[in-house]
């Protein structure tokens, strides 16, 4: 690649050699140290590339070998400059363009945010703008460490941030806490002392019949086959401590933990309209181009129209040299396309197919949540205006949610003296 650039800067000529002593011509060039490359046979002749300096040394070799040399083409910077030597405005514009590109390379023209799921690019860009981090700022003013610190401070559920500069591009990579775990362990106070464990119970979050309960911490309060209501305590985090007489003298407190499964039924209902609108697009459309250069813009065309119904979509491209050298030149394209709305109706088979597909997606979502369907009584009903799938599902589902325990009052037993007084 470097050799090609050097040859282009120096300039080279493509020549064609004809005659009976072409091999002798090549040997003579090698003896004189004249560099040839790109040798190819063409119709009983040979074509090759030679430097402009070497071409001037060919006259004695041509006379000695009796060959004929024809110039096929001239390539490289010297020939380009000679060809357009009278176009002073062109070269002035090229120099000005190079200067502008050099000056703009000292600024940030693109902020690329990667890895964000919960927060949109617009949300993070607005926050960065509030901290004076935006397009058009000087590269020397970008403090990557401060950007990382500000984002971590503002968004607690972003657990990792990286900021780096490549060309005129500021790349910010984030990683969010997908598990939504607490940021700190609250079992330790600010002074470093351990806090007293607060007991938590597992309570029913729905009406159901318990089919399985496997406690790991705490005392189970229900049995398999027992019906429970929402809010009933399933596993208590208070483990009683009794004395020899069977009297409760204290409690040990835990955060109750257990695997609990229950059987219940849920209602399913999904409906859709029989009629729908289909768009019949016209062959004509309005197009508008906008060239944005920094804070200035030039608009070509217009999307203004008298269409009764139309939709608009657009594209945006930012000028980029290579992968990371962005420039403040953005081209927008917007298209307004008219259409005629046609009211149509689904057939009975289409309605059944779409409602069945929606129900299958619902079942897959339940399966991802660990819910097992053991009985399905959902049916599809179609009418003149609406179609719906409705019925009940009997399911086996995980049951229970954590709730703060209500601490009991432990009776105080007073000691009696030996005289019974």
Short mmCIF file of N, CA, C and O in Angstrom, two decimals, residues 54-135:
data_model
loop_
_atom_site.label_atom_id
_atom_site.label_comp_id
_atom_site.label_asym_id
_atom_site.label_seq_id
_atom_site.Cartn_x
_atom_site.Cartn_y
_atom_site.Cartn_z
N UNK A 54 12.46 7.11 -15.18
CA UNK A 54 13.01 6.02 -15.98
C UNK A 54 12.64 6.12 -17.45
O UNK A 54 13.38 5.67 -18.33
N UNK A 55 11.44 6.72 -17.74
CA UNK A 55 11.01 6.83 -19.13
C UNK A 55 11.97 7.71 -19.93
O UNK A 55 12.20 7.48 -21.13
N UNK A 56 12.56 8.72 -19.27
CA UNK A 56 13.49 9.61 -19.98
C UNK A 56 14.80 8.89 -20.35
O UNK A 56 15.55 9.38 -21.20
N UNK A 57 15.07 7.75 -19.71
CA UNK A 57 16.31 7.02 -19.98
C UNK A 57 16.14 5.93 -21.04
O UNK A 57 17.08 5.16 -21.30
N UNK A 58 14.98 5.84 -21.67
CA UNK A 58 14.70 4.74 -22.60
C UNK A 58 15.22 4.98 -24.02
O UNK A 58 15.34 4.04 -24.80
N UNK A 59 15.52 6.23 -24.38
CA UNK A 59 15.86 6.55 -25.78
C UNK A 59 17.01 5.71 -26.31
O UNK A 59 16.90 5.10 -27.38
N UNK A 60 18.17 5.62 -25.62
CA UNK A 60 19.27 4.78 -26.15
C UNK A 60 18.93 3.30 -26.18
O UNK A 60 19.37 2.57 -27.06
N UNK A 61 18.12 2.84 -25.26
CA UNK A 61 17.75 1.42 -25.23
C UNK A 61 16.85 1.09 -26.41
O UNK A 61 16.99 0.04 -27.06
N UNK A 62 15.90 2.00 -26.70
CA UNK A 62 14.99 1.78 -27.85
C UNK A 62 15.78 1.74 -29.15
O UNK A 62 15.55 0.89 -30.02
N UNK A 63 16.75 2.68 -29.33
CA UNK A 63 17.56 2.73 -30.55
C UNK A 63 18.42 1.48 -30.69
O UNK A 63 18.59 0.94 -31.78
N UNK A 64 18.94 0.97 -29.56
CA UNK A 64 19.84 -0.18 -29.60
C UNK A 64 19.09 -1.48 -29.85
O UNK A 64 19.59 -2.38 -30.56
N UNK A 65 17.87 -1.64 -29.30
CA UNK A 65 17.12 -2.89 -29.42
C UNK A 65 16.17 -2.89 -30.60
O UNK A 65 15.61 -3.94 -30.95
N UNK A 66 15.95 -1.74 -31.23
CA UNK A 66 15.06 -1.68 -32.37
C UNK A 66 13.61 -1.90 -32.02
O UNK A 66 12.83 -2.35 -32.87
N UNK A 67 13.22 -1.60 -30.83
CA UNK A 67 11.81 -1.74 -30.41
C UNK A 67 11.09 -0.40 -30.53
O UNK A 67 11.72 0.65 -30.72
N UNK A 68 9.79 -0.47 -30.42
CA UNK A 68 8.95 0.72 -30.50
C UNK A 68 8.16 0.85 -29.21
O UNK A 68 7.57 -0.12 -28.72
N UNK A 69 8.14 2.04 -28.63
CA UNK A 69 7.47 2.32 -27.35
C UNK A 69 6.34 3.30 -27.59
O UNK A 69 6.54 4.36 -28.21
N UNK A 70 5.16 2.94 -27.13
CA UNK A 70 3.97 3.80 -27.23
C UNK A 70 3.45 4.05 -25.81
O UNK A 70 3.33 3.11 -25.00
N UNK A 71 3.12 5.31 -25.53
CA UNK A 71 2.56 5.65 -24.21
C UNK A 71 1.07 5.33 -24.21
O UNK A 71 0.31 5.83 -25.05
N UNK A 72 0.66 4.49 -23.26
CA UNK A 72 -0.76 4.12 -23.13
C UNK A 72 -1.50 5.09 -22.21
O UNK A 72 -2.65 5.46 -22.46
N UNK A 73 -0.85 5.49 -21.13
CA UNK A 73 -1.50 6.40 -20.19
C UNK A 73 -0.52 6.98 -19.20
O UNK A 73 0.56 6.41 -18.96
N UNK A 74 -0.86 8.13 -18.64
CA UNK A 74 -0.05 8.78 -17.62
C UNK A 74 -0.86 8.85 -16.32
O UNK A 74 -2.02 9.27 -16.34
N UNK A 75 -0.24 8.47 -15.23
CA UNK A 75 -0.93 8.38 -13.94
C UNK A 75 -0.08 9.00 -12.84
O UNK A 75 1.15 9.06 -12.95
N UNK A 76 -0.74 9.47 -11.79
CA UNK A 76 -0.02 10.00 -10.64
C UNK A 76 -0.27 11.48 -10.43
O UNK A 76 -0.87 12.18 -11.26
N UNK A 77 0.21 11.97 -9.29
CA UNK A 77 -0.03 13.35 -8.89
C UNK A 77 0.59 14.38 -9.83
O UNK A 77 -0.06 15.37 -10.16
N UNK A 78 1.83 14.21 -10.30
CA UNK A 78 2.41 15.22 -11.21
C UNK A 78 1.58 15.43 -12.47
O UNK A 78 1.38 16.57 -12.91
N UNK A 79 1.08 14.35 -13.06
CA UNK A 79 0.28 14.48 -14.27
C UNK A 79 -1.10 15.08 -13.97
O UNK A 79 -1.65 15.83 -14.79
N UNK A 80 -1.65 14.75 -12.80
CA UNK A 80 -2.93 15.33 -12.40
C UNK A 80 -2.80 16.84 -12.24
O UNK A 80 -3.65 17.61 -12.71
N UNK A 81 -1.73 17.28 -11.56
CA UNK A 81 -1.53 18.71 -11.36
C UNK A 81 -1.27 19.43 -12.68
O UNK A 81 -1.72 20.56 -12.89
N UNK A 82 -0.53 18.79 -13.57
CA UNK A 82 -0.24 19.41 -14.88
C UNK A 82 -1.51 19.54 -15.71
O UNK A 82 -1.70 20.54 -16.43
N UNK A 83 -2.40 18.57 -15.62
CA UNK A 83 -3.62 18.58 -16.40
C UNK A 83 -4.54 19.73 -15.98
O UNK A 83 -5.18 20.38 -16.81
N UNK A 84 -4.60 19.99 -14.67
CA UNK A 84 -5.51 21.02 -14.16
C UNK A 84 -4.74 22.25 -13.65
O UNK A 84 -5.19 22.94 -12.75
N UNK A 85 -3.58 22.52 -14.26
CA UNK A 85 -2.72 23.59 -13.79
C UNK A 85 -3.37 24.98 -13.95
O UNK A 85 -3.04 25.91 -13.22
N UNK A 86 -4.30 25.12 -14.90
CA UNK A 86 -4.94 26.41 -15.13
C UNK A 86 -6.17 26.62 -14.26
O UNK A 86 -6.73 27.73 -14.26
N UNK A 87 -6.61 25.61 -13.56
CA UNK A 87 -7.80 25.73 -12.72
C UNK A 87 -7.40 26.11 -11.30
O UNK A 87 -7.32 25.28 -10.40
N UNK A 88 -7.15 27.39 -11.12
CA UNK A 88 -6.64 27.87 -9.84
C UNK A 88 -7.71 27.79 -8.75
O UNK A 88 -7.39 27.49 -7.58
N UNK A 89 -8.94 28.06 -9.11
CA UNK A 89 -10.01 27.98 -8.10
C UNK A 89 -10.19 26.56 -7.58
O UNK A 89 -10.49 26.36 -6.40
N UNK A 90 -10.01 25.58 -8.46
CA UNK A 90 -10.13 24.19 -8.03
C UNK A 90 -9.07 23.86 -6.97
O UNK A 90 -9.38 23.26 -5.93
N UNK A 91 -7.82 24.25 -7.24
CA UNK A 91 -6.76 23.96 -6.27
C UNK A 91 -6.92 24.78 -5.00
O UNK A 91 -6.63 24.30 -3.90
N UNK A 92 -7.42 26.01 -5.14
CA UNK A 92 -7.67 26.81 -3.94
C UNK A 92 -8.75 26.17 -3.09
O UNK A 92 -8.66 26.12 -1.85
N UNK A 93 -9.81 25.65 -3.75
CA UNK A 93 -10.86 24.95 -3.01
C UNK A 93 -10.36 23.69 -2.35
O UNK A 93 -10.75 23.37 -1.23
N UNK A 94 -9.47 22.94 -3.05
CA UNK A 94 -8.92 21.71 -2.48
C UNK A 94 -8.08 22.02 -1.24
O UNK A 94 -8.16 21.33 -0.22
N UNK A 95 -7.27 23.10 -1.34
CA UNK A 95 -6.45 23.48 -0.18
C UNK A 95 -7.34 23.94 0.97
O UNK A 95 -7.11 23.58 2.14
N UNK A 96 -8.38 24.73 0.65
CA UNK A 96 -9.29 25.19 1.69
C UNK A 96 -10.01 24.02 2.34
O UNK A 96 -10.19 23.99 3.58
N UNK A 97 -10.43 23.04 1.54
CA UNK A 97 -11.10 21.85 2.08
C UNK A 97 -10.17 21.08 3.02
O UNK A 97 -10.59 20.65 4.09
N UNK A 98 -8.90 20.93 2.61
CA UNK A 98 -7.94 20.22 3.47
C UNK A 98 -7.74 20.95 4.79
O UNK A 98 -7.65 20.33 5.86
N UNK A 99 -7.69 22.31 4.71
CA UNK A 99 -7.51 23.09 5.94
C UNK A 99 -8.72 22.94 6.85
O UNK A 99 -8.59 22.78 8.08
N UNK A 100 -9.94 22.99 6.26
CA UNK A 100 -11.15 22.85 7.07
C UNK A 100 -11.23 21.47 7.72
O UNK A 100 -11.62 21.35 8.89
N UNK A 101 -10.89 20.43 6.97
CA UNK A 101 -10.90 19.08 7.53
C UNK A 101 -9.92 18.98 8.69
O UNK A 101 -10.20 18.38 9.73
N UNK A 102 -8.74 19.62 8.51
CA UNK A 102 -7.74 19.59 9.59
C UNK A 102 -8.26 20.32 10.83
O UNK A 102 -8.09 19.84 11.96
N UNK A 103 -8.90 21.47 10.63
CA UNK A 103 -9.41 22.23 11.77
C UNK A 103 -10.55 21.48 12.46
O UNK A 103 -10.62 21.45 13.70
N UNK A 104 -11.45 20.87 11.67
CA UNK A 104 -12.59 20.17 12.26
C UNK A 104 -12.18 18.88 12.95
O UNK A 104 -12.94 18.33 13.75
N UNK A 105 -10.99 18.38 12.65
CA UNK A 105 -10.54 17.15 13.32
C UNK A 105 -10.27 17.37 14.80
O UNK A 105 -10.10 16.41 15.55
N UNK A 106 -10.25 18.61 15.23
CA UNK A 106 -10.01 18.90 16.64
C UNK A 106 -11.29 19.00 17.46
O UNK A 106 -11.24 19.41 18.62
N UNK A 107 -12.43 18.60 16.87
CA UNK A 107 -13.71 18.69 17.56
C UNK A 107 -14.45 17.35 17.51
O UNK A 107 -14.16 16.50 16.66
N UNK A 108 -15.40 17.19 18.44
CA UNK A 108 -16.25 16.00 18.47
C UNK A 108 -17.49 16.28 17.63
O UNK A 108 -18.23 17.23 17.89
N UNK A 109 -17.74 15.41 16.64
CA UNK A 109 -18.90 15.59 15.77
C UNK A 109 -19.86 14.41 15.82
O UNK A 109 -20.87 14.42 15.12
N UNK A 110 -19.55 13.40 16.60
CA UNK A 110 -20.46 12.26 16.72
C UNK A 110 -20.28 11.63 18.09
O UNK A 110 -19.15 11.35 18.50
N UNK A 111 -21.40 11.45 18.81
CA UNK A 111 -21.38 10.77 20.12
C UNK A 111 -22.14 9.46 19.95
O UNK A 111 -23.35 9.46 19.70
N UNK A 112 -21.42 8.36 20.07
CA UNK A 112 -22.00 7.03 19.87
C UNK A 112 -22.13 6.33 21.22
O UNK A 112 -21.14 6.15 21.93
N UNK A 113 -23.37 5.98 21.58
CA UNK A 113 -23.65 5.31 22.86
C UNK A 113 -23.98 3.86 22.58
O UNK A 113 -24.86 3.56 21.76
N UNK A 114 -23.30 2.95 23.24
CA UNK A 114 -23.44 1.52 22.98
C UNK A 114 -23.77 0.79 24.28
O UNK A 114 -23.31 1.16 25.35
N UNK A 115 -24.58 -0.28 24.17
CA UNK A 115 -24.87 -1.14 25.30
C UNK A 115 -26.07 -0.73 26.13
O UNK A 115 -26.44 -1.44 27.07
N UNK A 116 -26.69 0.40 25.82
CA UNK A 116 -27.85 0.85 26.62
C UNK A 116 -29.10 0.12 26.18
O UNK A 116 -29.38 -0.03 24.99
N UNK A 117 -29.88 -0.35 27.16
CA UNK A 117 -31.13 -1.06 26.91
C UNK A 117 -32.31 -0.32 27.52
O UNK A 117 -33.30 -0.06 26.85
N UNK A 118 -32.21 0.05 28.79
CA UNK A 118 -33.30 0.74 29.48
C UNK A 118 -33.39 2.19 29.04
O UNK A 118 -34.49 2.71 28.82
N UNK A 119 -32.27 2.85 28.93
CA UNK A 119 -32.24 4.27 28.59
C UNK A 119 -31.96 4.44 27.10
O UNK A 119 -31.05 3.82 26.55
N UNK A 120 -32.75 5.30 26.45
CA UNK A 120 -32.57 5.55 25.03
C UNK A 120 -31.36 6.46 24.80
O UNK A 120 -30.87 7.13 25.72
N UNK A 121 -30.90 6.49 23.54
CA UNK A 121 -29.78 7.37 23.20
C UNK A 121 -30.15 8.82 23.47
O UNK A 121 -29.32 9.61 23.97
N UNK A 122 -31.39 9.22 23.16
CA UNK A 122 -31.82 10.60 23.36
C UNK A 122 -31.77 11.00 24.82
O UNK A 122 -31.36 12.11 25.16
N UNK A 123 -32.16 10.07 25.72
CA UNK A 123 -32.13 10.37 27.15
C UNK A 123 -30.72 10.62 27.63
O UNK A 123 -30.44 11.60 28.34
N UNK A 124 -29.80 9.74 27.25
CA UNK A 124 -28.41 9.89 27.67
C UNK A 124 -27.77 11.11 27.02
O UNK A 124 -26.96 11.79 27.66
N UNK A 125 -28.10 11.40 25.76
CA UNK A 125 -27.53 12.57 25.10
C UNK A 125 -28.02 13.86 25.75
O UNK A 125 -27.24 14.82 25.87
N UNK A 126 -29.29 13.90 26.18
CA UNK A 126 -29.78 15.09 26.88
C UNK A 126 -29.05 15.29 28.20
O UNK A 126 -28.72 16.42 28.57
N UNK A 127 -28.79 14.18 28.91
CA UNK A 127 -28.05 14.32 30.17
C UNK A 127 -26.62 14.80 29.90
O UNK A 127 -26.11 15.67 30.61
N UNK A 128 -25.97 14.25 28.87
CA UNK A 128 -24.61 14.68 28.55
C UNK A 128 -24.59 16.16 28.16
O UNK A 128 -23.66 16.88 28.52
N UNK A 129 -25.62 16.60 27.43
CA UNK A 129 -25.68 18.01 27.05
C UNK A 129 -25.80 18.90 28.27
O UNK A 129 -25.27 20.02 28.30
N UNK A 130 -26.51 18.43 29.31
CA UNK A 130 -26.65 19.22 30.54
C UNK A 130 -25.32 19.34 31.28
O UNK A 130 -25.16 20.23 32.11
N UNK A 131 -24.36 18.46 30.97
CA UNK A 131 -23.02 18.53 31.56
C UNK A 131 -22.01 19.10 30.57
O UNK A 131 -20.81 18.89 30.72
N UNK A 132 -22.51 19.78 29.52
CA UNK A 132 -21.68 20.43 28.50
C UNK A 132 -20.87 19.44 27.67
O UNK A 132 -19.78 19.77 27.19
N UNK A 133 -21.40 18.24 27.50
CA UNK A 133 -20.78 17.26 26.59
C UNK A 133 -21.71 17.12 25.40
O UNK A 133 -22.80 16.55 25.52
N UNK A 134 -21.31 17.64 24.25
CA UNK A 134 -22.18 17.64 23.08
C UNK A 134 -21.33 17.76 21.82
O UNK A 134 -20.12 18.03 21.89
N UNK A 135 -21.99 17.56 20.69
CA UNK A 135 -21.31 17.69 19.41
C UNK A 135 -20.80 19.12 19.23
O UNK A 135 -21.50 20.09 19.56
#
